[in-house]
């Protein structure tokens, strides 16, 4: 059963082009140049119920725009989408009671009041049954370890604590679809991990369909099996995370430990040296040449240990983005340059 | 229906609690509002020349006593109709993206703001009722006595509707932010216009004809001038019914405009602010 289906979604904005200088600004008072920016173009995908999927992409790639479309915040310029059988931008209450959107640190909590007051308001807004409400609060606050804080004004909480409260507010009504835009942005490593662990546990238990965007590859690796890579407004990859490495990474990392000082002075014929500290060396090698390199090394030197690893996902993905960006710059395509300035 | 009422009640309660967080600031702001009335008493005393040998008997039908009473009553009217921060609040929500909250949750933004505002007002009356009674007691000599029950009922209705008209005009101005992100200068212009169009500055009948007549055709007079003059006995019972009916029509018109603006605005909205 598909929870989310998007077909040829497109969103274009008109953006006012402000020129530099006072004179240009004055001119802008009566005559303005607008540029059309394609934030998202021809985006199609479907997500099954209970699946957890990551949107990856650099700033301005169109991830957030896609989430905004799915949550009904904006209308598409073309294309269609259904979430739980509803068209999101119709903003029907039945739909709005069944999903949640958490956007960075944009808070839905009342700043001057304790979080429990906001929760109580949510209970009414989402018509949560009182017994279920008490149970949910108990469960969520203890899972996220903030039970002792729900009586404290939100403004006095730390960023990590506030983010966890935001998550509770978003999950109180047991949404079937959860849209998370950068859920761990700005958090320290400990808070980040706690949020990750919580999301993972919660998602498995509740079978919630989750779509998340994140810059932190750690989030993605911890939570998702499937990733959709968006760049310049369109989908570049949709499939298992592990496929990304096969598809985009032509290299692997080889860790070699030589016996004593018996070690080649120059490695350039085998691969690129990443780290060298005798008797250890770390090489970046073409993935299809590993057997060759290995036998060549073994025939000439005494080797104690060898390990072969995938490159960190983060590195591979950032490489993909940089390459695409370079291609883009070379083609001097001004229109697509603008894409990365929206969002 | 009952669930909806409950939601509104919780919004009201939460807003009251929020309002009470900064009590010091709140009490101070409430009390400072009474200062201008002192100036008015002295100013109009000088205009009527009450300390001279030949004081003016009336200006366009207002005696000196009535004039001071008018300002006192306008103060009450404005306690209902003024909406500090409403338009700006909506505009800011649109600009910085807070409005997303209202679009994503199964909640009506204008209804939510309305109940939050009712809560603010209730808290305000709670604090202000003491000073109001004191001021009216001290100024009792400016009033000719109690009007009849019909007039008092009309006055109470005019105050409640002053709240509605005030809310609807300001929220409408706030909603303009969907089209022009920056509305602070517009709000400033509105406040200046409101100052004399509502009768806050001087009673509307003091303006020359036909200006005065035109001003009476606008909804702004219900913010201060109308609730101010009801108690002064400026209207017959028939006229009161007529004026209140017109006011009801204005409330309906403004309400519809708000709904249209909200609907069109959210359509236009492209979720600014990431």
PDB file of N, CA, C and O in Angstrom, chain B residues 201-227:
ATOM      1  N   UNK B 201      -9.836  61.175  18.126  1.00  0.00           N
ATOM      2  CA  UNK B 201      -9.233  62.497  18.298  1.00  0.00           C
ATOM      3  C   UNK B 201     -10.283  63.496  18.790  1.00  0.00           C
ATOM      4  O   UNK B 201     -10.140  64.083  19.865  1.00  0.00           O
ATOM      5  N   UNK B 202     -11.341  63.699  17.990  1.00  0.00           N
ATOM      6  CA  UNK B 202     -12.466  64.539  18.405  1.00  0.00           C
ATOM      7  C   UNK B 202     -13.752  63.887  17.902  1.00  0.00           C
ATOM      8  O   UNK B 202     -13.719  63.102  16.961  1.00  0.00           O
ATOM      9  N   UNK B 203     -14.886  64.215  18.526  1.00  0.00           N
ATOM     10  CA  UNK B 203     -16.147  63.645  18.037  1.00  0.00           C
ATOM     11  C   UNK B 203     -16.323  63.956  16.559  1.00  0.00           C
ATOM     12  O   UNK B 203     -15.982  65.060  16.111  1.00  0.00           O
ATOM     13  N   UNK B 204     -16.836  62.988  15.812  1.00  0.00           N
ATOM     14  CA  UNK B 204     -16.929  63.148  14.358  1.00  0.00           C
ATOM     15  C   UNK B 204     -17.805  64.330  13.945  1.00  0.00           C
ATOM     16  O   UNK B 204     -17.571  64.952  12.905  1.00  0.00           O
ATOM     17  N   UNK B 205     -18.824  64.692  14.769  1.00  0.00           N
ATOM     18  CA  UNK B 205     -19.680  65.802  14.341  1.00  0.00           C
ATOM     19  C   UNK B 205     -19.000  67.165  14.477  1.00  0.00           C
ATOM     20  O   UNK B 205     -19.555  68.186  14.108  1.00  0.00           O
ATOM     21  N   UNK B 206     -17.784  67.170  15.001  1.00  0.00           N
ATOM     22  CA  UNK B 206     -17.046  68.437  15.059  1.00  0.00           C
ATOM     23  C   UNK B 206     -16.369  68.772  13.728  1.00  0.00           C
ATOM     24  O   UNK B 206     -15.944  69.900  13.501  1.00  0.00           O
ATOM     25  N   UNK B 207     -16.272  67.760  12.861  1.00  0.00           N
ATOM     26  CA  UNK B 207     -15.685  68.021  11.541  1.00  0.00           C
ATOM     27  C   UNK B 207     -16.710  68.767  10.685  1.00  0.00           C
ATOM     28  O   UNK B 207     -17.926  68.602  10.875  1.00  0.00           O
ATOM     29  N   UNK B 208     -16.238  69.592   9.740  1.00  0.00           N
ATOM     30  CA  UNK B 208     -17.186  70.332   8.884  1.00  0.00           C
ATOM     31  C   UNK B 208     -17.941  69.389   7.945  1.00  0.00           C
ATOM     32  O   UNK B 208     -17.464  68.316   7.617  1.00  0.00           O
ATOM     33  N   UNK B 209     -19.128  69.821   7.532  1.00  0.00           N
ATOM     34  CA  UNK B 209     -19.882  69.078   6.513  1.00  0.00           C
ATOM     35  C   UNK B 209     -19.224  69.322   5.160  1.00  0.00           C
ATOM     36  O   UNK B 209     -18.642  70.384   4.962  1.00  0.00           O
ATOM     37  N   UNK B 210     -19.226  68.432   4.197  1.00  0.00           N
ATOM     38  CA  UNK B 210     -19.846  67.099   4.294  1.00  0.00           C
ATOM     39  C   UNK B 210     -18.900  66.031   4.846  1.00  0.00           C
ATOM     40  O   UNK B 210     -19.278  64.876   4.894  1.00  0.00           O
ATOM     41  N   UNK B 211     -17.692  66.486   5.245  1.00  0.00           N
ATOM     42  CA  UNK B 211     -16.691  65.524   5.729  1.00  0.00           C
ATOM     43  C   UNK B 211     -17.256  64.657   6.849  1.00  0.00           C
ATOM     44  O   UNK B 211     -17.118  63.428   6.844  1.00  0.00           O
ATOM     45  N   UNK B 212     -17.904  65.313   7.786  1.00  0.00           N
ATOM     46  CA  UNK B 212     -18.442  64.604   8.941  1.00  0.00           C
ATOM     47  C   UNK B 212     -19.411  63.513   8.502  1.00  0.00           C
ATOM     48  O   UNK B 212     -19.394  62.397   9.019  1.00  0.00           O
ATOM     49  N   UNK B 213     -20.249  63.868   7.490  1.00  0.00           N
ATOM     50  CA  UNK B 213     -21.243  62.905   7.032  1.00  0.00           C
ATOM     51  C   UNK B 213     -20.586  61.683   6.373  1.00  0.00           C
ATOM     52  O   UNK B 213     -21.004  60.561   6.581  1.00  0.00           O
ATOM     53  N   UNK B 214     -19.557  61.975   5.576  1.00  0.00           N
ATOM     54  CA  UNK B 214     -18.831  60.877   4.922  1.00  0.00           C
ATOM     55  C   UNK B 214     -18.200  59.950   5.953  1.00  0.00           C
ATOM     56  O   UNK B 214     -18.228  58.734   5.832  1.00  0.00           O
ATOM     57  N   UNK B 215     -17.603  60.592   6.958  1.00  0.00           N
ATOM     58  CA  UNK B 215     -16.924  59.791   7.972  1.00  0.00           C
ATOM     59  C   UNK B 215     -17.905  58.869   8.690  1.00  0.00           C
ATOM     60  O   UNK B 215     -17.563  57.765   9.108  1.00  0.00           O
ATOM     61  N   UNK B 216     -19.146  59.344   8.795  1.00  0.00           N
ATOM     62  CA  UNK B 216     -20.151  58.540   9.493  1.00  0.00           C
ATOM     63  C   UNK B 216     -20.588  57.325   8.678  1.00  0.00           C
ATOM     64  O   UNK B 216     -21.267  56.452   9.186  1.00  0.00           O
ATOM     65  N   UNK B 217     -20.218  57.332   7.400  1.00  0.00           N
ATOM     66  CA  UNK B 217     -20.618  56.196   6.578  1.00  0.00           C
ATOM     67  C   UNK B 217     -19.580  55.071   6.621  1.00  0.00           C
ATOM     68  O   UNK B 217     -19.815  53.987   6.091  1.00  0.00           O
ATOM     69  N   UNK B 218     -18.448  55.344   7.230  1.00  0.00           N
ATOM     70  CA  UNK B 218     -17.390  54.326   7.278  1.00  0.00           C
ATOM     71  C   UNK B 218     -17.512  53.465   8.541  1.00  0.00           C
ATOM     72  O   UNK B 218     -18.145  53.881   9.521  1.00  0.00           O
ATOM     73  N   UNK B 219     -16.901  52.292   8.517  1.00  0.00           N
ATOM     74  CA  UNK B 219     -17.028  51.421   9.699  1.00  0.00           C
ATOM     75  C   UNK B 219     -16.204  51.891  10.902  1.00  0.00           C
ATOM     76  O   UNK B 219     -16.422  51.440  12.015  1.00  0.00           O
ATOM     77  N   UNK B 220     -15.260  52.815  10.643  1.00  0.00           N
ATOM     78  CA  UNK B 220     -14.336  53.194  11.720  1.00  0.00           C
ATOM     79  C   UNK B 220     -15.029  53.852  12.901  1.00  0.00           C
ATOM     80  O   UNK B 220     -14.550  53.791  14.019  1.00  0.00           O
ATOM     81  N   UNK B 221     -16.172  54.510  12.630  1.00  0.00           N
ATOM     82  CA  UNK B 221     -16.825  55.224  13.733  1.00  0.00           C
ATOM     83  C   UNK B 221     -17.300  54.268  14.832  1.00  0.00           C
ATOM     84  O   UNK B 221     -17.482  54.675  15.965  1.00  0.00           O
ATOM     85  N   UNK B 222     -17.468  52.993  14.462  1.00  0.00           N
ATOM     86  CA  UNK B 222     -17.930  52.038  15.474  1.00  0.00           C
ATOM     87  C   UNK B 222     -16.831  51.653  16.459  1.00  0.00           C
ATOM     88  O   UNK B 222     -17.067  50.956  17.435  1.00  0.00           O
ATOM     89  N   UNK B 223     -15.612  52.092  16.160  1.00  0.00           N
ATOM     90  CA  UNK B 223     -14.498  51.758  17.043  1.00  0.00           C
ATOM     91  C   UNK B 223     -14.458  52.662  18.275  1.00  0.00           C
ATOM     92  O   UNK B 223     -13.991  52.252  19.329  1.00  0.00           O
ATOM     93  N   UNK B 224     -14.919  53.910  18.132  1.00  0.00           N
ATOM     94  CA  UNK B 224     -14.823  54.837  19.262  1.00  0.00           C
ATOM     95  C   UNK B 224     -16.009  55.798  19.328  1.00  0.00           C
ATOM     96  O   UNK B 224     -16.670  55.914  20.360  1.00  0.00           O
ATOM     97  N   UNK B 225     -16.293  56.441  18.199  1.00  0.00           N
ATOM     98  CA  UNK B 225     -17.310  57.495  18.207  1.00  0.00           C
ATOM     99  C   UNK B 225     -18.680  56.957  18.606  1.00  0.00           C
ATOM    100  O   UNK B 225     -19.349  57.507  19.489  1.00  0.00           O
ATOM    101  N   UNK B 226     -19.103  55.876  17.983  1.00  0.00           N
ATOM    102  CA  UNK B 226     -20.444  55.351  18.255  1.00  0.00           C
ATOM    103  C   UNK B 226     -20.600  54.887  19.706  1.00  0.00           C
ATOM    104  O   UNK B 226     -21.477  55.367  20.423  1.00  0.00           O
ATOM    105  N   UNK B 227     -19.718  53.972  20.189  1.00  0.00           N
ATOM    106  CA  UNK B 227     -19.874  53.598  21.605  1.00  0.00           C
ATOM    107  C   UNK B 227     -19.708  54.807  22.540  1.00  0.00           C
ATOM    108  O   UNK B 227     -20.246  54.803  23.647  1.00  0.00           O
TER     109      UNK B 227
END
